[in-house]
PDB file of C-alpha atoms in Angstrom:
ATOM      1  CA  MET A   1      95.875  84.721 107.276  1.00  0.00           C
ATOM      2  CA  THR A   2      96.228  84.048 103.656  1.00  0.00           C
ATOM      3  CA  ARG A   3      99.607  85.435 102.240  1.00  0.00           C
ATOM      4  CA  PRO A   4      98.780  88.518 100.355  1.00  0.00           C
ATOM      5  CA  PRO A   5     100.639  90.385  97.497  1.00  0.00           C
ATOM      6  CA  ALA A   6     103.516  92.568  98.668  1.00  0.00           C
ATOM      7  CA  THR A   7     101.369  95.564  98.746  1.00  0.00           C
ATOM      8  CA  LEU A   8      98.784  94.017 100.946  1.00  0.00           C
ATOM      9  CA  ARG A   9     101.473  92.618 103.295  1.00  0.00           C
ATOM     10  CA  ASP A  10     102.992  96.103 103.767  1.00  0.00           C
ATOM     11  CA  PHE A  11      99.493  97.484 104.426  1.00  0.00           C
ATOM     12  CA  TYR A  12      98.723  94.912 107.156  1.00  0.00           C
ATOM     13  CA  GLU A  13     102.180  95.285 108.671  1.00  0.00           C
ATOM     14  CA  ASN A  14     101.507  98.949 109.205  1.00  0.00           C
ATOM     15  CA  PRO A  15     101.029  99.454 112.991  1.00  0.00           C
ATOM     16  CA  ALA A  16      98.369 102.141 112.312  1.00  0.00           C
ATOM     17  CA  VAL A  17      95.976  99.604 110.585  1.00  0.00           C
ATOM     18  CA  PRO A  18      93.557  98.322 113.153  1.00  0.00           C
ATOM     19  CA  VAL A  19      94.135  94.554 114.058  1.00  0.00           C
ATOM     20  CA  ALA A  20      91.380  94.046 116.628  1.00  0.00           C
ATOM     21  CA  SER A  21      87.599  94.448 116.638  1.00  0.00           C
ATOM     22  CA  GLY A  22      85.590  95.806 119.575  1.00  0.00           C
ATOM     23  CA  ALA A  23      85.948  94.198 123.069  1.00  0.00           C
ATOM     24  CA  ALA A  24      82.115  93.773 123.422  1.00  0.00           C
ATOM     25  CA  ARG A  25      81.893  91.900 120.071  1.00  0.00           C
ATOM     26  CA  SER A  26      84.791  89.670 121.087  1.00  0.00           C
ATOM     27  CA  MET A  27      83.252  88.940 124.416  1.00  0.00           C
ATOM     28  CA  ARG A  28      79.925  88.049 122.825  1.00  0.00           C
ATOM     29  CA  GLN A  29      81.617  85.674 120.430  1.00  0.00           C
ATOM     30  CA  ALA A  30      83.558  84.092 123.158  1.00  0.00           C
ATOM     31  CA  ARG A  31      80.494  83.488 125.309  1.00  0.00           C
ATOM     32  CA  LEU A  32      78.757  81.855 122.327  1.00  0.00           C
ATOM     33  CA  LEU A  33      81.718  79.508 122.056  1.00  0.00           C
ATOM     34  CA  ALA A  34      81.888  78.844 125.878  1.00  0.00           C
ATOM     35  CA  ARG A  35      78.259  77.785 125.811  1.00  0.00           C
ATOM     36  CA  ALA A  36      78.955  75.420 122.871  1.00  0.00           C
ATOM     37  CA  LEU A  37      82.066  73.803 124.513  1.00  0.00           C
ATOM     38  CA  GLY A  38      80.766  73.730 128.173  1.00  0.00           C
ATOM     39  CA  PRO A  39      83.007  73.769 131.105  1.00  0.00           C
ATOM     40  CA  VAL A  40      86.212  71.809 131.402  1.00  0.00           C
ATOM     41  CA  ARG A  41      85.300  68.416 132.942  1.00  0.00           C
ATOM     42  CA  THR A  42      87.361  66.879 135.617  1.00  0.00           C
ATOM     43  CA  GLY A  43      90.016  64.443 134.141  1.00  0.00           C
ATOM     44  CA  ALA A  44      89.273  65.524 130.500  1.00  0.00           C
ATOM     45  CA  PRO A  45      91.812  67.550 128.556  1.00  0.00           C
ATOM     46  CA  PRO A  46      91.075  71.187 127.819  1.00  0.00           C
ATOM     47  CA  ALA A  47      89.658  72.234 124.430  1.00  0.00           C
ATOM     48  CA  THR A  48      92.185  73.524 121.981  1.00  0.00           C
ATOM     49  CA  ILE A  49      90.987  76.862 120.602  1.00  0.00           C
ATOM     50  CA  LEU A  50      92.850  78.641 117.722  1.00  0.00           C
ATOM     51  CA  ASP A  51      92.340  82.259 117.133  1.00  0.00           C
ATOM     52  CA  ILE A  52      93.210  82.616 113.601  1.00  0.00           C
ATOM     53  CA  GLY A  53      94.230  86.038 112.575  1.00  0.00           C
ATOM     54  CA  CYS A  54      94.617  87.031 116.251  1.00  0.00           C
ATOM     55  CA  GLY A  55      96.192  90.375 115.466  1.00  0.00           C
ATOM     56  CA  ASP A  56      97.581  92.061 118.674  1.00  0.00           C
ATOM     57  CA  GLY A  57      95.862  89.426 120.881  1.00  0.00           C
ATOM     58  CA  SER A  58      93.353  91.812 122.427  1.00  0.00           C
ATOM     59  CA  ALA A  59      90.443  89.907 121.273  1.00  0.00           C
ATOM     60  CA  ALA A  60      91.981  86.578 122.448  1.00  0.00           C
ATOM     61  CA  ALA A  61      92.607  88.073 125.823  1.00  0.00           C
ATOM     62  CA  VAL A  62      88.947  89.133 126.196  1.00  0.00           C
ATOM     63  CA  ALA A  63      87.861  85.588 125.050  1.00  0.00           C
ATOM     64  CA  ALA A  64      90.134  83.892 127.602  1.00  0.00           C
ATOM     65  CA  GLU A  65      88.089  85.579 130.445  1.00  0.00           C
ATOM     66  CA  VAL A  66      85.120  83.350 129.689  1.00  0.00           C
ATOM     67  CA  LEU A  67      87.038  80.406 128.279  1.00  0.00           C
ATOM     68  CA  THR A  68      88.704  79.522 131.537  1.00  0.00           C
ATOM     69  CA  GLY A  69      90.478  76.212 131.564  1.00  0.00           C
ATOM     70  CA  HIS A  70      90.603  75.916 127.770  1.00  0.00           C
ATOM     71  CA  ARG A  71      93.958  76.258 125.747  1.00  0.00           C
ATOM     72  CA  LEU A  72      93.653  79.439 123.556  1.00  0.00           C
ATOM     73  CA  VAL A  73      96.406  79.764 120.840  1.00  0.00           C
ATOM     74  CA  GLY A  74      96.745  82.950 118.871  1.00  0.00           C
ATOM     75  CA  VAL A  75      97.823  82.648 115.248  1.00  0.00           C
ATOM     76  CA  ASP A  76      98.867  85.394 112.716  1.00  0.00           C
ATOM     77  CA  TRP A  77     101.348  85.904 109.940  1.00  0.00           C
ATOM     78  CA  SER A  78     102.343  89.442 111.045  1.00  0.00           C
ATOM     79  CA  GLN A  79     105.480  89.301 113.189  1.00  0.00           C
ATOM     80  CA  ASP A  80     104.651  92.772 114.590  1.00  0.00           C
ATOM     81  CA  ALA A  81     101.157  91.746 115.609  1.00  0.00           C
ATOM     82  CA  LEU A  82     102.527  88.542 117.267  1.00  0.00           C
ATOM     83  CA  ARG A  83     105.072  90.588 119.278  1.00  0.00           C
ATOM     84  CA  ARG A  84     102.150  92.538 120.768  1.00  0.00           C
ATOM     85  CA  ALA A  85      99.888  89.480 121.138  1.00  0.00           C
ATOM     86  CA  ARG A  86     102.576  87.734 123.229  1.00  0.00           C
ATOM     87  CA  THR A  87     102.171  90.458 125.830  1.00  0.00           C
ATOM     88  CA  ARG A  88      98.557  89.571 126.171  1.00  0.00           C
ATOM     89  CA  ILE A  89      98.126  85.773 125.744  1.00  0.00           C
ATOM     90  CA  PRO A  90     100.338  82.744 126.764  1.00  0.00           C
ATOM     91  CA  TRP A  91     100.573  81.190 123.209  1.00  0.00           C
ATOM     92  CA  ALA A  92     100.985  83.070 119.862  1.00  0.00           C
ATOM     93  CA  VAL A  93     102.517  81.411 116.882  1.00  0.00           C
ATOM     94  CA  ARG A  94     103.185  82.296 113.299  1.00  0.00           C
ATOM     95  CA  GLY A  95     100.930  80.673 110.689  1.00  0.00           C
ATOM     96  CA  GLU A  96      99.312  81.232 107.301  1.00  0.00           C
ATOM     97  CA  LEU A  97      96.278  79.798 105.693  1.00  0.00           C
ATOM     98  CA  THR A  98      98.059  78.979 102.451  1.00  0.00           C
ATOM     99  CA  ASP A  99     101.639  78.303 101.303  1.00  0.00           C
ATOM    100  CA  GLY A 100     101.828  75.115 103.425  1.00  0.00           C
ATOM    101  CA  GLY A 101      99.054  75.783 105.761  1.00  0.00           C
ATOM    102  CA  LEU A 102      98.675  76.271 109.501  1.00  0.00           C
ATOM    103  CA  PRO A 103     101.346  74.560 111.783  1.00  0.00           C
ATOM    104  CA  PHE A 104      98.831  72.225 113.331  1.00  0.00           C
ATOM    105  CA  ALA A 105      97.975  68.465 112.678  1.00  0.00           C
ATOM    106  CA  SER A 106      94.706  67.767 111.019  1.00  0.00           C
ATOM    107  CA  GLY A 107      91.883  67.493 113.389  1.00  0.00           C
ATOM    108  CA  SER A 108      93.819  68.867 116.223  1.00  0.00           C
ATOM    109  CA  ALA A 109      91.725  71.796 117.159  1.00  0.00           C
ATOM    110  CA  ASP A 110      88.298  71.684 118.977  1.00  0.00           C
ATOM    111  CA  ALA A 111      87.306  75.231 117.972  1.00  0.00           C
ATOM    112  CA  VAL A 112      88.442  78.139 115.778  1.00  0.00           C
ATOM    113  CA  LEU A 113      87.887  81.776 116.281  1.00  0.00           C
ATOM    114  CA  PHE A 114      87.865  83.667 113.005  1.00  0.00           C
ATOM    115  CA  SER A 115      87.091  87.140 113.787  1.00  0.00           C
ATOM    116  CA  GLU A 116      86.741  89.706 110.994  1.00  0.00           C
ATOM    117  CA  VAL A 117      89.419  88.094 108.899  1.00  0.00           C
ATOM    118  CA  ILE A 118      87.628  86.590 105.943  1.00  0.00           C
ATOM    119  CA  GLU A 119      86.786  89.998 104.476  1.00  0.00           C
ATOM    120  CA  HIS A 120      90.437  90.655 104.077  1.00  0.00           C
ATOM    121  CA  LEU A 121      91.382  87.443 102.247  1.00  0.00           C
ATOM    122  CA  VAL A 122      92.192  86.936  98.559  1.00  0.00           C
ATOM    123  CA  ASP A 123      91.320  83.319  98.654  1.00  0.00           C
ATOM    124  CA  PRO A 124      88.531  82.617 101.324  1.00  0.00           C
ATOM    125  CA  ASP A 125      87.873  79.207  99.853  1.00  0.00           C
ATOM    126  CA  ALA A 126      91.431  77.995 100.641  1.00  0.00           C
ATOM    127  CA  ALA A 127      91.200  79.610 104.004  1.00  0.00           C
ATOM    128  CA  LEU A 128      88.033  77.638 105.003  1.00  0.00           C
ATOM    129  CA  ASP A 129      89.564  74.462 103.593  1.00  0.00           C
ATOM    130  CA  GLU A 130      92.513  74.875 105.949  1.00  0.00           C
ATOM    131  CA  LEU A 131      90.254  75.674 108.875  1.00  0.00           C
ATOM    132  CA  ARG A 132      88.127  72.579 108.221  1.00  0.00           C
ATOM    133  CA  ARG A 133      91.361  70.536 108.124  1.00  0.00           C
ATOM    134  CA  VAL A 134      92.698  71.522 111.508  1.00  0.00           C
ATOM    135  CA  LEU A 135      89.304  71.169 113.154  1.00  0.00           C
ATOM    136  CA  ARG A 136      88.142  67.780 114.464  1.00  0.00           C
ATOM    137  CA  PRO A 137      84.890  66.476 113.054  1.00  0.00           C
ATOM    138  CA  GLY A 138      82.149  68.335 114.931  1.00  0.00           C
ATOM    139  CA  GLY A 139      84.556  71.065 115.915  1.00  0.00           C
ATOM    140  CA  HIS A 140      83.231  74.642 116.260  1.00  0.00           C
ATOM    141  CA  LEU A 141      83.913  77.627 114.006  1.00  0.00           C
ATOM    142  CA  MET A 142      83.057  81.012 115.373  1.00  0.00           C
ATOM    143  CA  LEU A 143      83.324  83.448 112.405  1.00  0.00           C
ATOM    144  CA  SER A 144      82.427  87.093 112.348  1.00  0.00           C
ATOM    145  CA  THR A 145      82.347  89.480 109.554  1.00  0.00           C
ATOM    146  CA  PRO A 146      80.855  92.838 108.499  1.00  0.00           C
ATOM    147  CA  ASN A 147      77.364  92.589 106.859  1.00  0.00           C
ATOM    148  CA  LEU A 148      77.102  94.019 103.286  1.00  0.00           C
ATOM    149  CA  ALA A 149      73.334  94.259 103.787  1.00  0.00           C
ATOM    150  CA  ALA A 150      73.461  96.066 107.226  1.00  0.00           C
ATOM    151  CA  TRP A 151      70.438  98.294 107.833  1.00  0.00           C
ATOM    152  CA  TYR A 152      72.327 101.532 106.944  1.00  0.00           C
ATOM    153  CA  ASN A 153      74.010 100.111 103.826  1.00  0.00           C
ATOM    154  CA  ARG A 154      70.567  99.415 102.296  1.00  0.00           C
ATOM    155  CA  GLY A 155      69.749 103.126 102.574  1.00  0.00           C
ATOM    156  CA  LEU A 156      73.107 104.134 101.416  1.00  0.00           C
ATOM    157  CA  LEU A 157      72.890 102.036  98.278  1.00  0.00           C
ATOM    158  CA  LEU A 158      69.439 103.463  97.447  1.00  0.00           C
ATOM    159  CA  ALA A 159      70.935 106.948  97.664  1.00  0.00           C
ATOM    160  CA  GLY A 160      73.898 105.926  95.402  1.00  0.00           C
ATOM    161  CA  VAL A 161      76.495 106.020  98.256  1.00  0.00           C
ATOM    162  CA  GLN A 162      79.201 103.284  98.571  1.00  0.00           C
ATOM    163  CA  PRO A 163      78.327 100.916 101.519  1.00  0.00           C
ATOM    164  CA  VAL A 164      80.102 101.135 104.859  1.00  0.00           C
ATOM    165  CA  PHE A 165      82.874  98.402 105.220  1.00  0.00           C
ATOM    166  CA  SER A 166      83.464  98.306 101.372  1.00  0.00           C
ATOM    167  CA  GLU A 167      86.498  99.925  99.854  1.00  0.00           C
ATOM    168  CA  VAL A 168      87.681 100.624  96.395  1.00  0.00           C
ATOM    169  CA  SER A 169      91.236 101.848  97.197  1.00  0.00           C
ATOM    170  CA  MET A 170      93.853 100.951  99.806  1.00  0.00           C
ATOM    171  CA  ARG A 171      95.033 104.589  99.837  1.00  0.00           C
ATOM    172  CA  GLY A 172      91.966 106.437 100.837  1.00  0.00           C
ATOM    173  CA  ILE A 173      88.173 106.395 101.446  1.00  0.00           C
ATOM    174  CA  HIS A 174      86.169 107.266  98.324  1.00  0.00           C
ATOM    175  CA  GLY A 175      82.345 107.569  98.127  1.00  0.00           C
ATOM    176  CA  ARG A 176      81.318 106.143 101.561  1.00  0.00           C
ATOM    177  CA  PRO A 177      81.221 107.363 105.148  1.00  0.00           C
ATOM    178  CA  GLY A 178      84.166 106.922 107.347  1.00  0.00           C
ATOM    179  CA  THR A 179      87.851 107.969 107.203  1.00  0.00           C
ATOM    180  CA  GLN A 180      89.798 104.840 107.940  1.00  0.00           C
ATOM    181  CA  VAL A 181      91.008 102.356 105.331  1.00  0.00           C
ATOM    182  CA  VAL A 182      91.042  98.789 106.696  1.00  0.00           C
ATOM    183  CA  GLY A 183      91.723  96.561 103.720  1.00  0.00           C
ATOM    184  CA  HIS A 184      88.402  94.914 103.104  1.00  0.00           C
ATOM    185  CA  LEU A 185      88.404  92.882  99.842  1.00  0.00           C
ATOM    186  CA  ARG A 186      85.243  90.862 100.211  1.00  0.00           C
ATOM    187  CA  LEU A 187      81.791  91.311 101.971  1.00  0.00           C
ATOM    188  CA  CYS A 188      78.787  89.047 102.240  1.00  0.00           C
ATOM    189  CA  THR A 189      75.205  89.065 103.366  1.00  0.00           C
ATOM    190  CA  ALA A 190      73.765  86.649 105.982  1.00  0.00           C
ATOM    191  CA  ARG A 191      72.388  84.382 103.253  1.00  0.00           C
ATOM    192  CA  ALA A 192      75.609  84.257 101.373  1.00  0.00           C
ATOM    193  CA  LEU A 193      77.681  83.525 104.384  1.00  0.00           C
ATOM    194  CA  ARG A 194      75.390  80.596 105.327  1.00  0.00           C
ATOM    195  CA  GLY A 195      75.686  79.201 101.751  1.00  0.00           C
ATOM    196  CA  PHE A 196      79.423  79.630 101.797  1.00  0.00           C
ATOM    197  CA  LEU A 197      79.975  77.825 104.986  1.00  0.00           C
ATOM    198  CA  ALA A 198      77.737  74.863 103.907  1.00  0.00           C
ATOM    199  CA  ALA A 199      79.590  74.603 100.533  1.00  0.00           C
ATOM    200  CA  SER A 200      82.891  74.619 102.483  1.00  0.00           C
ATOM    201  CA  GLY A 201      81.920  71.557 104.564  1.00  0.00           C
ATOM    202  CA  PHE A 202      80.434  73.238 107.563  1.00  0.00           C
ATOM    203  CA  GLU A 203      77.021  72.984 109.157  1.00  0.00           C
ATOM    204  CA  ALA A 204      75.762  76.485 110.073  1.00  0.00           C
ATOM    205  CA  VAL A 205      74.354  76.137 113.575  1.00  0.00           C
ATOM    206  CA  ARG A 206      73.367  79.842 113.856  1.00  0.00           C
ATOM    207  CA  ILE A 207      74.034  83.191 112.537  1.00  0.00           C
ATOM    208  CA  ALA A 208      73.426  86.021 115.032  1.00  0.00           C
ATOM    209  CA  GLY A 209      74.026  89.976 114.741  1.00  0.00           C
ATOM    210  CA  ALA A 210      76.237  92.180 116.584  1.00  0.00           C
ATOM    211  CA  PRO A 211      76.475  96.029 116.694  1.00  0.00           C
ATOM    212  CA  TYR A 212      79.320  98.018 115.074  1.00  0.00           C
ATOM    213  CA  HIS A 213      81.256 100.123 117.486  1.00  0.00           C
ATOM    214  CA  ASP A 214      81.809 102.931 115.031  1.00  0.00           C
ATOM    215  CA  VAL A 215      78.133 103.739 114.397  1.00  0.00           C
ATOM    216  CA  PRO A 216      77.487 107.426 115.292  1.00  0.00           C
ATOM    217  CA  ARG A 217      76.294 107.662 118.983  1.00  0.00           C
ATOM    218  CA  PRO A 218      72.757 108.854 118.258  1.00  0.00           C
ATOM    219  CA  LEU A 219      72.215 105.687 115.962  1.00  0.00           C
ATOM    220  CA  ARG A 220      73.520 103.119 118.301  1.00  0.00           C
ATOM    221  CA  PRO A 221      70.260 102.178 119.862  1.00  0.00           C
ATOM    222  CA  LEU A 222      68.898 101.481 116.420  1.00  0.00           C
ATOM    223  CA  ASP A 223      72.076  99.548 115.562  1.00  0.00           C
ATOM    224  CA  ARG A 224      71.612  97.366 118.742  1.00  0.00           C
ATOM    225  CA  ALA A 225      67.955  96.827 117.935  1.00  0.00           C
ATOM    226  CA  ALA A 226      68.919  95.654 114.334  1.00  0.00           C
ATOM    227  CA  CYS A 227      70.893  92.750 115.936  1.00  0.00           C
ATOM    228  CA  ARG A 228      67.560  91.057 116.662  1.00  0.00           C
ATOM    229  CA  VAL A 229      67.279  90.503 112.819  1.00  0.00           C
ATOM    230  CA  PRO A 230      70.779  89.135 111.755  1.00  0.00           C
ATOM    231  CA  SER A 231      70.232  89.947 108.021  1.00  0.00           C
ATOM    232  CA  LEU A 232      70.008  93.612 109.110  1.00  0.00           C
ATOM    233  CA  ALA A 233      72.827  93.674 111.810  1.00  0.00           C
ATOM    234  CA  SER A 234      76.050  95.493 111.273  1.00  0.00           C
ATOM    235  CA  ILE A 235      78.162  92.431 112.023  1.00  0.00           C
ATOM    236  CA  LEU A 236      77.400  88.844 111.407  1.00  0.00           C
ATOM    237  CA  LEU A 237      78.282  86.199 113.949  1.00  0.00           C
ATOM    238  CA  ALA A 238      78.263  82.657 112.610  1.00  0.00           C
ATOM    239  CA  HIS A 239      78.615  79.564 114.745  1.00  0.00           C
ATOM    240  CA  ALA A 240      79.141  76.534 112.485  1.00  0.00           C
ATOM    241  CA  ARG A 241      80.528  73.036 113.006  1.00  0.00           C
ATOM    242  CA  ARG A 242      82.753  70.945 110.929  1.00  0.00           C
ATOM    243  CA  ALA A 243      80.598  68.405 109.077  1.00  0.00           C
ATOM    244  CA  GLY A 244      81.090  64.809 109.858  1.00  0.00           C
ATOM    245  CA  GLY A 245      80.912  64.990 113.656  1.00  0.00           C
TER     246      GLY A 245
END
């Protein structure tokens, strides 16, 4: 992840701050990538997949179940998260998206998993530049992020309530549902995400929707139904490819 100011670094090093998304969402994203990559062919090298911002490695461990035969490497700047990740996945290395960049050669990765990281970044432009650098031409980017225009956020805004996922303080929740501070700095809609990827040198293949695990139980069927219309979904799943391949 991008090197944050000291206060943000302290925040993300706090073990109480969540460093993984739901297993169901991780599995769905991994299956999308598995279909894009296809099976490992006899005599061909496995694909190199980087899980950037891997956190404690739980999402990468889920992904590995359906990415059999491929080489999955977790990357994070938090030493505490990496210690936990190494108990779940074979490879986990320290790396940052700025200040020298990721410890990989240009064009060395076949795919990048970027799961709910971009909303935490001070400089998402530099982050996508670095992801594009390490990907080979035509390489896959699987990015997920909360949707500012989720179906319930539209209603909350009309009622004058701060949208879910957005935060105005690193110390507490103010003016929105929920009790947990997770350090979101930026949010986007499906349209904004598609435009941002294109401007960053990626070809957006598809944007799909995914449910949010913290939606109240009575509303979960509605949340799952909203996934059929990505612009209304809780979570945006973008599959893009590096342009030029």
